[in-house]
Amino acid sequence: MNLLIVNLLPKDDPAALAAIDTLGAAVPDHRVIHAYEKNLRPCVGCNACWLVTPGVCSIRNGYKELLKAYLEYDATVFLAGTALNFVDHRMKNAVDRLLPLATMYIRIVDGQCRHVPRYEKKLRFGLLYSGAADGAYLNRWMDRVMLNLGGESLGVYPIAEAKEVLSCI
């Protein structure tokens, strides 16, 4: 088992450092990507990742490293902040930019439309959030994100409860 930890909080955030230590101690084969400094821009909806350069985002700002890493690791845990009782813009940008991992094609699964995944890899994502948010709503949101990508949600927990996500990995 290997684990990718995507830290969308400042590199020196005490809660993020504690969560990274907890996760790293439990899963020795792990990698941490500090994405806060990368200033990941939002998806612009150009559809180039589907039509022009399949699987490759047209925005060149370091996100390519994350897309590759998602496919290399068995599970990914995001450390993110919150705003307005939801994830902050950095986490929302990271999720929106997952689009190259899917194709533009749609299939019906259990009576609902789903993107056809571009790769055989089943993505497994979890979220540890810092700040105030509606945890139940975030869990439903992550479940839907992963359902649409053909993946599995590892759950959403307050960052102080980092050990909880480990039971799902």
XYZ file of C-alpha atoms in Angstrom:
169
model
C 0.000 0.000 0.000
C 1.272 3.438 -0.887
C -0.280 6.815 -0.164
C -0.229 10.219 -1.798
C -0.814 13.160 0.536
C -1.772 16.377 -1.249
C -1.383 19.279 1.151
C -3.428 22.275 0.015
C -2.733 24.085 3.299
C 0.372 26.208 3.985
C 3.482 24.049 4.348
C 3.983 25.125 7.966
C 0.349 24.747 9.084
C 0.489 22.881 12.439
C -2.644 20.836 11.755
C -1.328 19.801 8.327
C 2.054 18.835 9.778
C 0.378 16.731 12.477
C -1.839 14.997 9.892
C 1.140 14.326 7.612
C 3.040 12.807 10.558
C 0.064 10.615 11.492
C -0.521 9.398 7.938
C 3.177 8.965 7.210
C 3.765 6.908 10.348
C 0.904 4.561 9.426
C 1.852 4.264 5.744
C 5.636 4.345 5.383
C 5.429 4.254 1.570
C 4.002 7.723 1.059
C 4.671 10.943 -0.785
C 3.676 14.475 0.197
C 3.008 17.112 -2.436
C 2.723 20.613 -1.005
C 0.346 22.150 -3.532
C -0.445 25.378 -1.664
C 2.490 27.191 -3.258
C 1.632 25.903 -6.735
C -1.322 28.318 -6.961
C -3.379 25.843 -8.978
C -5.666 27.729 -11.287
C -9.274 26.660 -11.828
C -10.485 24.659 -14.796
C -11.515 27.016 -17.589
C -13.867 24.520 -19.250
C -12.011 24.525 -22.567
C -12.414 20.725 -22.973
C -8.929 20.479 -24.506
C -8.189 17.598 -22.112
C -10.974 15.680 -23.863
C -10.794 16.858 -27.456
C -7.399 18.348 -28.339
C -4.838 16.682 -26.048
C -6.677 13.730 -24.463
C -5.749 13.348 -20.811
C -3.575 16.481 -20.741
C -4.799 19.757 -19.246
C -4.134 22.874 -21.324
C -3.324 24.947 -18.208
C 0.397 24.692 -17.514
C 0.929 25.376 -13.820
C 2.279 22.235 -12.210
C -0.943 20.256 -12.104
C 0.481 17.623 -14.464
C 2.584 16.340 -11.541
C -0.579 15.766 -9.509
C -2.436 14.006 -12.338
C 0.445 11.552 -12.740
C 0.728 11.010 -8.991
C -2.984 10.174 -8.641
C -2.391 7.262 -11.010
C 0.812 6.083 -9.311
C -0.506 5.753 -5.739
C -3.063 3.360 -4.260
C -4.861 6.116 -2.361
C -4.799 9.903 -2.090
C -5.654 12.026 0.938
C -6.153 15.764 0.503
C -5.494 18.211 3.342
C -7.596 21.285 2.650
C -9.018 24.408 4.165
C -12.640 25.469 4.244
C -14.637 28.538 3.317
C -18.350 29.246 3.599
C -18.962 25.835 5.220
C -17.463 24.003 2.206
C -13.979 23.270 0.855
C -11.907 26.305 -0.059
C -11.008 27.347 -3.594
C -7.762 25.360 -3.630
C -9.525 22.050 -3.011
C -12.320 22.924 -5.440
C -9.719 23.737 -8.103
C -7.908 20.448 -7.448
C -11.135 18.476 -7.886
C -12.276 20.412 -10.954
C -8.914 19.763 -12.575
C -9.456 15.970 -12.318
C -11.334 16.145 -15.612
C -8.419 14.794 -17.724
C -8.756 11.500 -15.813
C -12.149 10.976 -17.461
C -13.215 10.926 -21.074
C -15.944 13.026 -22.632
C -17.982 9.873 -23.155
C -20.930 9.145 -20.899
C -22.457 5.813 -19.925
C -25.512 5.015 -17.870
C -24.702 3.313 -14.554
C -27.573 2.460 -12.219
C -29.817 4.860 -14.117
C -27.389 7.799 -13.848
C -24.945 9.368 -16.305
C -21.256 8.763 -15.543
C -18.082 9.748 -17.358
C -16.101 6.830 -18.750
C -12.757 6.751 -16.898
C -9.699 7.284 -19.115
C -7.555 4.784 -17.203
C -8.109 1.356 -15.658
C -6.920 2.678 -12.288
C -9.657 2.957 -9.646
C -9.073 6.241 -7.843
C -9.428 6.288 -4.050
C -9.591 9.766 -2.504
C -10.127 11.007 1.027
C -10.267 14.475 2.533
C -9.094 15.928 5.834
C -10.378 19.468 6.264
C -9.240 22.303 8.484
C -11.812 24.818 9.652
C -15.582 24.863 9.917
C -17.609 22.852 7.425
C -20.641 20.621 7.155
C -18.965 17.220 7.362
C -22.033 15.284 6.247
C -22.417 17.471 3.170
C -18.704 17.158 2.354
C -18.995 13.377 2.609
C -21.907 13.371 0.154
C -19.965 15.673 -2.168
C -16.853 13.452 -2.129
C -18.995 10.351 -2.666
C -20.520 11.973 -5.778
C -17.151 13.155 -7.116
C -15.721 9.677 -6.815
C -18.863 8.031 -8.188
C -18.620 10.176 -11.312
C -14.942 9.248 -11.761
C -15.553 5.551 -11.175
C -13.584 5.694 -7.944
C -14.076 5.247 -4.226
C -14.333 7.827 -1.462
C -12.249 7.170 1.628
C -14.419 9.605 3.542
C -14.139 13.155 4.795
C -12.947 13.994 8.306
C -11.805 17.013 10.312
C -8.010 17.223 10.048
C -7.589 16.452 13.759
C -9.150 13.038 13.073
C -6.498 11.945 10.552
C -6.431 8.442 12.028
C -10.036 7.900 10.911
C -9.185 7.991 7.205
C -6.553 5.317 7.801
C -9.247 2.727 8.540
C -10.512 3.176 4.964
C -7.152 2.912 3.209
